[in-house]
Coordinates of C-alpha atoms in Angstrom, one line a residue:
Chain A
M33 CA -88.9 157.6 157.4
I34 CA -89.9 157.8 153.5
A35 CA -90.1 153.9 152.0
T36 CA -90.0 153.4 148.3
V37 CA -91.6 150.5 146.6
V38 CA -90.5 149.2 143.4
G39 CA -92.8 147.3 142.1
V40 CA -96.7 147.6 143.6
G41 CA -97.9 144.8 142.7
L42 CA -99.4 141.9 145.4
I43 CA -95.5 141.8 147.1
G44 CA -94.7 144.9 146.8
G45 CA -97.6 146.6 148.0
S46 CA -98.8 144.4 150.2
L47 CA -95.3 145.3 151.9
A48 CA -96.2 149.4 151.2
L49 CA -99.1 149.1 153.2
S50 CA -97.3 147.6 155.8
L51 CA -95.0 149.8 156.6
K52 CA -97.6 152.0 157.1
E53 CA -99.5 150.2 159.0
K54 CA -96.8 149.4 161.6
G55 CA -95.3 152.5 161.2
L56 CA -92.4 151.5 159.7
A57 CA -92.3 154.3 157.3
N58 CA -94.7 157.5 157.1
W59 CA -94.1 158.3 153.7
V60 CA -94.2 155.2 151.1
I61 CA -92.9 155.7 147.9
G62 CA -93.9 153.7 144.4
V63 CA -91.5 153.5 140.9
D64 CA -92.9 151.2 138.5
N65 CA -92.8 150.6 135.2
N66 CA -96.3 150.1 134.4
E67 CA -97.8 153.3 134.4
E68 CA -101.8 152.1 135.4
N69 CA -100.1 150.4 138.0
L70 CA -98.8 152.4 139.6
R71 CA -101.9 154.5 138.7
K72 CA -104.1 151.8 140.4
A73 CA -101.4 152.0 143.7
R74 CA -102.3 155.7 143.8
E75 CA -106.0 155.5 143.5
L76 CA -105.8 152.5 145.9
N77 CA -103.4 155.0 148.7
I78 CA -101.3 151.7 148.6
V79 CA -98.3 154.4 148.5
D80 CA -98.7 157.7 149.4
E81 CA -96.7 159.0 146.3
A82 CA -95.6 157.9 142.0
T83 CA -91.9 159.5 140.4
S84 CA -89.0 158.5 138.6
L85 CA -86.2 155.4 140.9
E86 CA -84.2 159.0 140.8
D87 CA -85.8 160.6 142.6
A88 CA -87.3 158.1 144.6
M89 CA -84.2 157.6 145.6
N90 CA -82.3 161.0 146.6
R91 CA -85.4 161.4 149.3
S92 CA -86.0 157.3 150.9
Q93 CA -83.9 155.8 153.1
L94 CA -85.3 152.0 152.6
I95 CA -85.4 150.8 148.7
V96 CA -88.1 147.5 148.3
L97 CA -87.3 146.2 145.2
A98 CA -90.1 144.3 144.0
I99 CA -89.6 143.2 140.8
P100 CA -89.5 139.1 138.7
V101 CA -86.8 138.3 138.7
D102 CA -85.0 139.1 135.8
G103 CA -85.7 142.7 135.9
L104 CA -83.8 142.5 139.4
L105 CA -81.1 141.6 137.5
K106 CA -81.1 144.1 135.6
L107 CA -82.1 147.2 138.3
L108 CA -80.4 146.2 141.9
P109 CA -76.6 146.8 140.1
S110 CA -77.5 149.8 139.0
V111 CA -79.4 150.8 142.2
L112 CA -76.5 150.0 144.4
D113 CA -74.0 151.7 142.2
K114 CA -76.5 154.8 143.1
V115 CA -77.0 153.8 147.0
K116 CA -76.2 156.4 149.4
P117 CA -74.3 155.2 153.2
D118 CA -77.7 155.2 154.8
H119 CA -79.5 153.4 152.3
V120 CA -80.7 150.4 153.0
V121 CA -82.2 148.4 149.4
M122 CA -83.9 145.4 150.0
D123 CA -85.5 142.4 147.3
V124 CA -87.6 140.5 147.5
G125 CA -87.2 137.7 145.2
S126 CA -87.5 133.9 144.9
T127 CA -84.5 132.7 143.3
K128 CA -81.6 134.3 146.0
D129 CA -78.4 132.4 143.8
I130 CA -77.7 134.5 140.3
I131 CA -78.5 137.2 142.1
L132 CA -76.1 137.5 145.0
Q133 CA -73.5 136.2 142.5
L134 CA -73.7 139.0 139.9
V135 CA -73.0 142.0 142.9
A136 CA -71.3 139.4 144.8
G137 CA -68.7 142.3 144.0
H138 CA -69.8 145.3 143.9
P139 CA -68.1 148.2 146.7
Q140 CA -71.9 148.5 148.1
R141 CA -72.9 145.3 148.5
G142 CA -73.0 145.9 152.5
R143 CA -76.1 148.0 151.9
F144 CA -78.0 145.4 149.9
V145 CA -80.0 142.5 152.3
A146 CA -81.3 140.5 149.5
A147 CA -84.9 138.7 151.4
H148 CA -88.2 136.9 150.2
P149 CA -91.4 136.9 152.0
M150 CA -92.5 133.2 152.1
A151 CA -96.3 134.3 150.8
G152 CA -98.0 135.4 148.1
T153 CA -101.6 134.3 146.8
E154 CA -102.2 133.8 142.9
Y155 CA -103.6 136.7 142.3
S156 CA -101.5 140.0 140.6
G157 CA -101.2 143.8 140.8
P158 CA -101.8 146.3 142.9
E159 CA -105.2 145.6 143.3
A160 CA -104.1 141.8 145.1
A161 CA -101.9 143.7 147.7
V162 CA -103.5 143.1 151.1
R163 CA -102.6 144.4 154.7
N164 CA -102.1 141.4 156.7
L165 CA -100.3 139.3 153.6
F166 CA -97.1 139.2 155.9
T167 CA -99.1 138.2 159.6
N168 CA -97.0 134.7 160.9
K169 CA -95.8 134.2 158.0
T170 CA -91.7 133.8 157.3
M171 CA -88.9 135.4 155.8
V172 CA -86.3 134.5 154.6
L173 CA -82.6 136.5 154.5
C174 CA -80.1 135.3 152.9
D175 CA -76.3 135.4 152.6
V176 CA -76.3 137.9 155.8
K177 CA -73.3 137.8 156.6
N178 CA -72.4 140.2 153.6
S179 CA -74.9 143.1 154.6
A180 CA -73.9 145.7 156.2
E181 CA -75.1 145.1 160.6
D182 CA -76.8 148.6 159.9
A183 CA -78.5 148.1 156.8
L184 CA -79.1 144.1 157.8
E185 CA -80.9 145.7 161.8
V186 CA -83.2 148.1 158.9
I187 CA -84.8 145.0 157.9
E188 CA -85.0 142.9 161.0
N189 CA -86.1 145.2 162.7
M190 CA -88.9 145.4 160.5
V191 CA -89.9 142.1 159.7
D192 CA -89.4 141.9 163.4
K193 CA -93.1 144.9 163.6
I194 CA -94.3 143.4 160.5
G195 CA -94.5 139.8 162.5
M196 CA -92.9 137.6 160.9
R197 CA -90.8 135.1 161.4
L198 CA -87.4 134.9 159.9
V199 CA -85.4 132.2 158.7
Y200 CA -81.2 132.5 157.7
M201 CA -80.0 130.5 154.9
N202 CA -77.5 131.0 152.7
A203 CA -78.1 131.7 148.6
E204 CA -78.1 128.0 147.4
E205 CA -79.7 126.8 150.4
H206 CA -82.7 128.8 149.3
D207 CA -82.8 127.8 146.2
L208 CA -82.7 124.1 146.5
H209 CA -85.8 124.4 149.2
T210 CA -88.1 126.5 147.3
A211 CA -87.3 124.7 144.6
Y212 CA -89.6 121.9 146.5
I213 CA -91.7 123.8 149.0
S214 CA -92.7 126.5 146.2
H215 CA -91.7 125.9 142.6
I216 CA -92.5 122.9 142.2
S217 CA -95.9 122.6 143.8
H218 CA -96.2 126.0 140.8
I219 CA -95.3 123.6 138.1
T220 CA -97.7 121.0 138.8
S221 CA -100.3 122.7 139.6
F222 CA -100.0 124.7 136.0
A223 CA -99.3 121.6 134.6
L224 CA -102.7 119.6 136.3
A225 CA -104.8 122.9 134.7
L226 CA -102.9 122.1 130.6
T227 CA -103.8 118.1 131.3
V228 CA -107.9 119.6 132.2
L229 CA -107.5 121.9 130.2
E230 CA -106.5 119.8 126.7
K231 CA -109.5 116.3 128.1
E232 CA -112.2 119.4 128.2
K233 CA -112.4 120.4 124.9
E234 CA -112.9 116.2 123.9
H235 CA -115.9 116.3 127.2
G236 CA -117.4 120.1 128.1
R237 CA -118.9 119.0 131.7
I238 CA -116.1 118.4 133.7
F239 CA -116.3 121.0 135.0
E240 CA -119.2 121.0 136.8
L241 CA -118.6 118.1 139.6
A242 CA -114.8 119.9 139.6
A243 CA -115.1 120.3 143.7
G244 CA -112.7 121.1 146.7
G245 CA -109.9 119.3 145.6
F246 CA -109.4 119.8 142.4
E247 CA -110.0 124.1 143.4
S248 CA -106.6 123.5 146.2
T249 CA -104.1 121.7 143.8
V250 CA -104.7 123.7 140.8
R251 CA -105.2 126.9 142.8
L252 CA -101.5 128.2 141.7
A253 CA -102.3 127.9 137.9
K254 CA -103.7 131.5 138.4
S255 CA -100.2 132.5 138.6
S256 CA -98.6 134.6 136.0
P257 CA -96.5 133.6 133.7
D258 CA -94.5 137.4 134.2
M259 CA -93.2 136.1 137.3
W260 CA -92.9 132.8 136.9
V261 CA -90.8 131.7 133.6
P262 CA -88.4 134.1 135.1
I263 CA -87.3 131.9 138.0
F264 CA -88.1 128.8 136.8
K265 CA -85.1 130.2 134.8
H266 CA -82.5 131.0 137.4
N267 CA -83.2 128.2 139.8
R268 CA -83.4 126.0 136.5
S269 CA -81.1 123.1 137.6
N270 CA -83.2 122.8 141.0
V271 CA -86.3 123.4 139.5
L272 CA -85.3 120.3 136.7
D273 CA -84.1 118.1 139.7
V274 CA -87.6 118.7 141.2
L275 CA -89.3 117.8 138.3
D276 CA -87.1 114.4 137.4
E277 CA -88.3 113.7 141.4
H278 CA -91.1 114.1 140.1
I279 CA -92.4 112.7 136.9
N280 CA -90.5 109.4 138.4
Q281 CA -92.6 109.1 141.9
L282 CA -95.9 109.8 139.1
Q283 CA -94.0 107.0 136.5
Q284 CA -94.0 104.9 138.8
M285 CA -97.7 105.2 140.2
K286 CA -98.7 104.4 136.8
G287 CA -96.4 101.6 136.9
L288 CA -97.7 99.8 139.7
L289 CA -102.1 100.9 138.2
E290 CA -100.8 99.1 135.1
S291 CA -99.0 96.1 136.4
E292 CA -102.6 96.0 138.6
D293 CA -100.2 96.0 142.1
Y294 CA -102.4 98.2 144.5
E295 CA -100.4 96.8 147.6
A296 CA -97.2 98.9 146.5
F297 CA -100.3 101.5 145.8
Y298 CA -101.4 101.1 149.0
K299 CA -98.0 101.1 151.0
L300 CA -97.2 104.1 148.5
I301 CA -99.9 106.7 148.9
Q302 CA -99.5 104.9 153.2
K303 CA -96.6 106.6 152.7
S304 CA -96.9 109.9 151.3
N305 CA -99.5 111.0 154.4
K306 CA -96.4 110.4 156.7
I307 CA -96.7 114.5 154.8
K308 CA -99.3 115.3 157.5
K309 CA -96.6 115.6 160.2
I310 CA -95.0 118.3 158.8
L311 CA -98.6 119.8 157.1
K312 CA -101.2 121.4 159.8
Chain B
M133 CA -138.5 107.8 158.5
I134 CA -135.3 105.8 159.6
A135 CA -132.7 105.3 158.2
T136 CA -129.4 103.2 158.0
V137 CA -126.3 104.5 157.2
V138 CA -123.8 101.8 156.5
G139 CA -120.4 103.4 157.0
V140 CA -120.2 106.2 159.0
G141 CA -116.9 107.8 158.1
L142 CA -116.6 111.4 156.8
I143 CA -119.0 110.8 154.3
G144 CA -121.8 108.4 155.8
G145 CA -120.9 110.4 159.3
S146 CA -122.0 113.7 157.9
L147 CA -124.8 112.3 155.9
A148 CA -126.3 111.0 159.3
L149 CA -125.9 114.6 161.0
S150 CA -127.2 116.1 157.5
L151 CA -130.9 113.6 157.7
K152 CA -131.2 114.1 161.2
E153 CA -130.7 118.7 161.1
K154 CA -132.9 118.5 157.9
G155 CA -135.5 116.6 159.2
L156 CA -135.3 113.6 156.4
A157 CA -135.0 110.6 159.7
N158 CA -135.8 111.3 163.0
W159 CA -133.8 107.9 164.0
V160 CA -130.3 107.7 162.0
I161 CA -129.5 103.7 163.5
G162 CA -125.2 103.1 162.9
V163 CA -124.0 99.9 160.5
D164 CA -120.3 99.5 160.3
N165 CA -117.9 96.9 161.0
N166 CA -115.4 98.9 162.1
E167 CA -116.2 98.5 166.2
E168 CA -114.2 101.4 167.7
N169 CA -116.0 104.3 164.7
L170 CA -119.0 102.9 165.7
R171 CA -118.5 103.9 169.0
K172 CA -116.7 107.4 168.5
A173 CA -120.5 107.7 165.6
R174 CA -123.3 106.6 169.1
E175 CA -120.8 108.8 171.2
L176 CA -120.8 112.0 168.8
N177 CA -124.6 111.8 168.4
I178 CA -123.9 111.4 164.6
V179 CA -125.9 108.4 164.2
D180 CA -129.1 107.1 167.6
E181 CA -127.8 103.5 167.8
A182 CA -125.7 100.7 166.2
T183 CA -126.1 98.1 165.5
S184 CA -126.2 95.3 162.4
L185 CA -127.3 95.5 159.1
E186 CA -130.0 93.2 159.6
D187 CA -131.4 94.6 162.3
A188 CA -131.0 98.0 160.8
M189 CA -132.7 97.0 156.8
N190 CA -135.9 95.7 159.4
R191 CA -135.9 98.9 160.0
S192 CA -135.4 101.3 158.1
Q193 CA -136.7 103.0 155.0
L194 CA -133.4 104.7 154.2
I195 CA -130.4 102.6 154.0
V196 CA -127.0 104.4 153.0
L197 CA -123.9 102.8 151.5
A198 CA -121.3 105.2 152.4
I199 CA -118.2 102.4 152.6
P200 CA -115.0 102.3 150.1
V201 CA -116.2 101.1 146.2
D202 CA -114.7 98.1 147.3
G203 CA -116.3 96.9 150.5
L204 CA -119.1 98.2 148.3
L205 CA -118.4 96.0 145.6
K206 CA -119.1 93.2 147.6
L207 CA -122.4 94.0 149.9
L208 CA -124.2 95.8 147.4
P209 CA -125.7 93.0 145.6
S210 CA -126.1 91.3 149.2
V211 CA -128.3 94.6 149.7
L212 CA -131.0 94.2 147.1
D213 CA -131.5 90.6 147.9
K214 CA -133.2 91.2 151.0
V215 CA -134.9 95.0 150.5
K216 CA -138.9 95.1 150.7
P217 CA -141.0 96.7 148.1
D218 CA -140.5 100.4 150.1
H219 CA -136.8 100.3 150.8
V220 CA -134.5 103.2 149.5
V221 CA -130.9 101.9 148.5
M222 CA -128.3 104.8 147.6
D223 CA -124.5 104.6 148.1
V224 CA -122.1 107.9 147.7
G225 CA -119.5 105.9 145.8
S226 CA -116.6 107.7 144.0
T227 CA -116.4 105.5 140.6
K228 CA -119.2 104.3 139.4
D229 CA -119.2 101.9 136.3
I230 CA -118.4 98.6 137.3
I231 CA -120.9 99.4 140.7
L232 CA -124.2 99.2 138.1
Q233 CA -122.5 96.2 135.7
L234 CA -122.5 94.1 138.3
V235 CA -126.0 94.7 139.4
A236 CA -127.7 95.7 136.6
G237 CA -129.7 92.0 135.6
H238 CA -129.9 92.2 139.7
P239 CA -134.6 91.7 140.1
Q240 CA -134.4 94.6 142.8
R241 CA -132.2 97.0 140.8
G242 CA -135.2 99.1 140.9
R243 CA -134.9 100.0 145.3
F244 CA -131.6 101.2 144.3
V245 CA -130.0 105.0 142.9
A246 CA -126.4 104.7 141.9
A247 CA -125.0 108.7 143.9
H248 CA -122.0 110.3 144.1
P249 CA -121.7 113.8 146.6
M250 CA -118.9 115.9 145.4
A251 CA -118.0 117.2 148.8
G252 CA -115.2 115.8 151.2
T253 CA -112.5 116.3 152.9
E254 CA -108.9 115.1 153.7
Y255 CA -109.9 113.5 157.1
S256 CA -111.3 110.0 157.1
G257 CA -113.7 108.5 160.3
P258 CA -116.6 109.4 162.1
E259 CA -113.9 112.3 163.9
A260 CA -114.0 114.4 160.6
A261 CA -117.3 114.1 160.0
V262 CA -119.3 117.9 159.4
R263 CA -122.5 119.6 160.1
N264 CA -122.5 121.2 156.3
L265 CA -120.8 119.6 153.9
F266 CA -122.9 118.7 151.0
T267 CA -124.2 122.3 151.3
N268 CA -123.6 123.9 148.3
K269 CA -122.4 121.2 146.7
T270 CA -123.3 118.6 143.7
M271 CA -125.1 115.3 144.3
V272 CA -124.0 113.2 140.9
L273 CA -126.9 110.6 139.8
C274 CA -125.9 108.2 138.1
D275 CA -128.2 106.6 134.8
V276 CA -131.3 107.4 137.4
K277 CA -133.6 105.7 134.5
N278 CA -132.7 102.3 136.1
S279 CA -133.6 103.3 139.4
A280 CA -138.0 103.2 140.0
E281 CA -139.6 106.5 140.4
D282 CA -140.9 106.3 143.7
A283 CA -136.8 105.8 144.9
L284 CA -135.5 108.0 143.1
E285 CA -137.3 110.8 144.4
V286 CA -137.1 110.3 147.4
I287 CA -132.9 110.6 146.6
E288 CA -133.7 113.7 145.4
N289 CA -135.9 115.4 147.5
M290 CA -132.9 114.5 150.1
V291 CA -131.1 116.0 148.2
D292 CA -132.7 119.5 147.9
K293 CA -133.7 118.8 151.1
I294 CA -129.8 119.4 151.9
G295 CA -128.6 122.1 149.6
M296 CA -127.0 120.3 146.9
R297 CA -127.3 120.9 143.5
L298 CA -127.9 117.9 141.8
V299 CA -126.0 117.2 138.2
Y300 CA -127.8 113.2 136.1
M301 CA -125.2 111.4 133.6
N302 CA -124.6 108.0 133.0
A303 CA -121.7 106.0 134.5
E304 CA -119.0 106.2 131.9
E305 CA -119.4 109.4 131.7
H306 CA -119.2 110.4 135.6
D307 CA -116.2 107.4 135.5
L308 CA -114.7 110.3 133.0
H309 CA -115.5 113.1 134.5
T310 CA -114.5 112.4 138.3
A311 CA -110.9 110.8 136.7
Y312 CA -109.9 114.6 135.5
I313 CA -111.4 116.7 138.2
S314 CA -110.9 114.4 141.8
H315 CA -109.1 111.6 140.8
I316 CA -106.2 113.0 139.3
S317 CA -105.4 115.8 141.8
H318 CA -105.3 113.1 144.6
I319 CA -102.1 111.0 142.3
T320 CA -100.8 114.3 142.0
S321 CA -100.8 115.6 145.3
F322 CA -99.1 111.4 146.9
A323 CA -97.0 111.8 144.2
L324 CA -95.5 115.8 145.3
A325 CA -95.7 114.2 149.3
L326 CA -93.2 111.4 148.2
T327 CA -91.1 113.8 146.2
V328 CA -90.8 116.4 148.8
L329 CA -90.6 113.4 151.2
E330 CA -87.7 111.2 149.5
K331 CA -86.1 114.5 149.0
E332 CA -86.3 115.5 152.7
K333 CA -84.1 113.4 153.6
E334 CA -80.7 114.9 152.4
H335 CA -82.1 118.7 153.3
G336 CA -84.1 118.3 156.6
R337 CA -84.5 122.4 156.6
I338 CA -87.0 121.8 153.6
F339 CA -89.7 122.5 155.6
E340 CA -89.0 124.7 157.1
L341 CA -90.2 127.0 154.0
A342 CA -93.9 125.1 153.0
A343 CA -96.4 128.4 152.9
G344 CA -99.5 128.1 151.7
G345 CA -99.3 128.0 148.1
F346 CA -97.5 124.2 148.7
E347 CA -100.3 123.2 151.9
S348 CA -102.8 123.7 148.7
T349 CA -101.0 121.5 146.5
V350 CA -100.3 118.7 148.8
R351 CA -103.6 118.7 150.5
L352 CA -105.6 115.8 149.3
A353 CA -101.5 113.7 150.4
K354 CA -103.8 113.6 153.8
S355 CA -106.5 110.9 152.4
S356 CA -106.8 107.6 153.3
P357 CA -105.6 105.0 151.0
D358 CA -109.4 102.3 152.5
M359 CA -110.7 104.7 150.2
W360 CA -107.9 106.2 147.2
V361 CA -107.4 102.5 146.0
P362 CA -110.5 100.9 145.5
I363 CA -110.6 104.1 143.3
F364 CA -108.3 104.1 141.1
K365 CA -108.2 100.1 140.4
H366 CA -112.7 100.4 139.4
N367 CA -111.6 103.7 137.1
R368 CA -108.1 102.7 136.0
S369 CA -108.4 102.5 132.6
N370 CA -109.1 107.1 132.9
V371 CA -106.9 107.2 135.7
L372 CA -104.5 105.5 133.3
D373 CA -105.5 107.9 130.7
V374 CA -105.4 110.9 132.6
L375 CA -101.9 110.4 134.0
D376 CA -100.8 109.8 130.6
E377 CA -101.6 113.3 130.4
H378 CA -100.6 115.4 132.8
I379 CA -96.5 113.1 132.7
N380 CA -97.0 114.7 129.3
Q381 CA -97.3 117.6 130.1
L382 CA -94.7 117.7 132.6
Q383 CA -92.5 116.3 130.6
Q384 CA -92.5 118.6 128.0
M385 CA -92.2 121.0 131.2
K386 CA -89.4 119.7 131.9
G387 CA -88.6 119.7 128.3
L388 CA -88.9 123.4 127.7
L389 CA -86.5 124.1 131.0
E390 CA -84.1 121.6 129.4
S391 CA -83.6 123.4 125.8
E392 CA -84.3 127.1 127.9
D393 CA -87.2 127.7 126.1
Y394 CA -88.4 129.8 127.5
E395 CA -91.5 132.0 125.0
A396 CA -92.5 128.0 124.6
F397 CA -93.2 128.0 128.1
Y398 CA -94.3 131.1 128.8
K399 CA -96.8 130.6 125.9
L400 CA -97.6 127.3 128.2
I401 CA -97.7 128.9 131.7
Q402 CA -101.2 131.4 129.6
K403 CA -102.5 128.4 128.1
S404 CA -103.1 127.0 131.4
N405 CA -104.3 129.8 133.5
K406 CA -107.5 129.7 130.8
I407 CA -108.3 127.6 133.9
K408 CA -109.0 131.2 135.9
K409 CA -111.5 130.3 133.5
I410 CA -113.2 127.8 135.5
L411 CA -112.1 128.3 139.4
K412 CA -114.1 131.2 141.4

C-alpha cells in the first residue's frame, strides 16, 4: 500500500515510521506546506518521497492528515471532494466535534475515519518523530458509525498492527474527556511556566533549585502554540469549563491557607491523593 | 563513623543507604516514632539498628533529622540541648526560615547545619527509599555562617561524597525560591487532581484517555499531606504570593479564551515556551 502523510511533524512523522516498520505501507509520501520540514523528513528517511497533495492522492490508498486542527478544518472538505472510492482518509486531530460537524453532510463522509492517538511529546517537527511513539498507547476513533465499513477496517487493522489500544467514543464525549485529561494539563503548565518566568526577573537564582518535581509539572509548557491555540479554540467551552473548576480548586486552597485552616487543607490533599488509583 | 537517622522515610532512608554505600558511616541507627516504619527499615537493611533517640545520640557523631518540618520544630531545640561537642546535626527540611529563627539564639546552634536536598519522589515511607536518590542533585545549605566550621566540613564532605552539587543560600532566599520551584508545582498538581476527580463523578470514562502529559502534570498529587501541609504552613506567605500569581496567569488565559483573543493567547504560550531555556 502507498500511504500519504500530510504534515510531517511529530505525529505524522512518527506514524509514517510506524507504517513502514510494520509493513503497512511499502511507500510513504510526505506532503507539507513547510518546505524545510519536508526536506528534513526526506533526509531523516521519515518519508520516501515529497510531492503535492494532488499527485500524492492520485497514487495513495491511505491519506493521513496530521496537521493542526485549524488547518484540518480547511483541508478535510477539499480532500473529501477529491477522494476515490478506495481512498481512506484519517486525521489525528485533538478535537473532534467541530470537524465532524463540518463534514457531516459530505457525500464522501464514509471514506473518513476520525482518529486521535493519545500519544505525543512536548516537541514538534520531523526531528521530534520517533519510532514506537504509539506502542501501547490509546487510539480514539470517533463517530465510527458514519465511516464506511471497509474504511474503518483499514484503520482498525493499522491501529492493531502498530500496537495501540482502541477506544470508541462519540465526538462530544471525546472533546469533553480530552479537555480534562490533556488540554487542562497544558493550560496549567503554560501558566506555571509564566508564573515562574515572571518572578525570575526579580529573583534570578530561582532555577538553580529546579528539580524533578518542577520539571515534571512544567514539561508541557514547551509545547507549540501552533498546535495548541487551535485546540483551545475548537474545544473552547469544555476548556473554559474545566479551567473554571481548576481556578476554583486553587482558590479554595488559597482560602484555606489564608485562614490557616490546615485541617481542611490536609483533607483536601488526602482527597487529591485518590489520583493514585488512576495513575500507575 | 556511627550515624543516626531520625525519620526513616523516603529522604532519611535514602540518605542512610548513601551513607553506608559511600563508606561515610559504618553503622547507621534508625529512630522513628512510627514502629512499623522502623521495623520495615530494619527489614530492608536501610538501618543497622533501631533504638531510642537518647541511646542513638550517645553513640553517634552525625545526627540527621529527616522528619516533616512541623516535627522538626519540636525536635530540633531538644536535640541541640543534648548535643556533645563532637556532634553534627543536620536536617533535610523543605522550609528553612522559621526553623533557623527558632534556634538562632541556641548555645549549641553551631553544631547544626541546615540542609535541603532538592531530590525526592512522590512516594513516602522506608519502602520508597532508593539508592542514588541524591546523585547529581542539588543540596542547599542555609545560613552556614552560623554553623561551626568543623560541623560544616563534615556535611560538605558528605554532600560531595554522595555526588551532590552544593548551593549556599540564606534561609529567606531559600524559602522564596523553593516556593517557586517546588511548592507551587505541588499545589498545582493537587488542584489538578481534585479538578479531574471532581468531574470524574459525572463522566466515568475520563481516565481511559489519560496519557503521558496528564500523568506528568498530576504526578506530584500523590505526595503525602503529612509532609506537605507543614511545608505550606511554614512557607505560607511565599506560597500565597506565588499562588496569587499563578491564579492571575490562569485567569488571564481564561479571559483571552472568553474574549476569543487567540492572537494574544498565542503570544502568551510563546512566552511560556521560554521555560525551554531553563529545563533540559
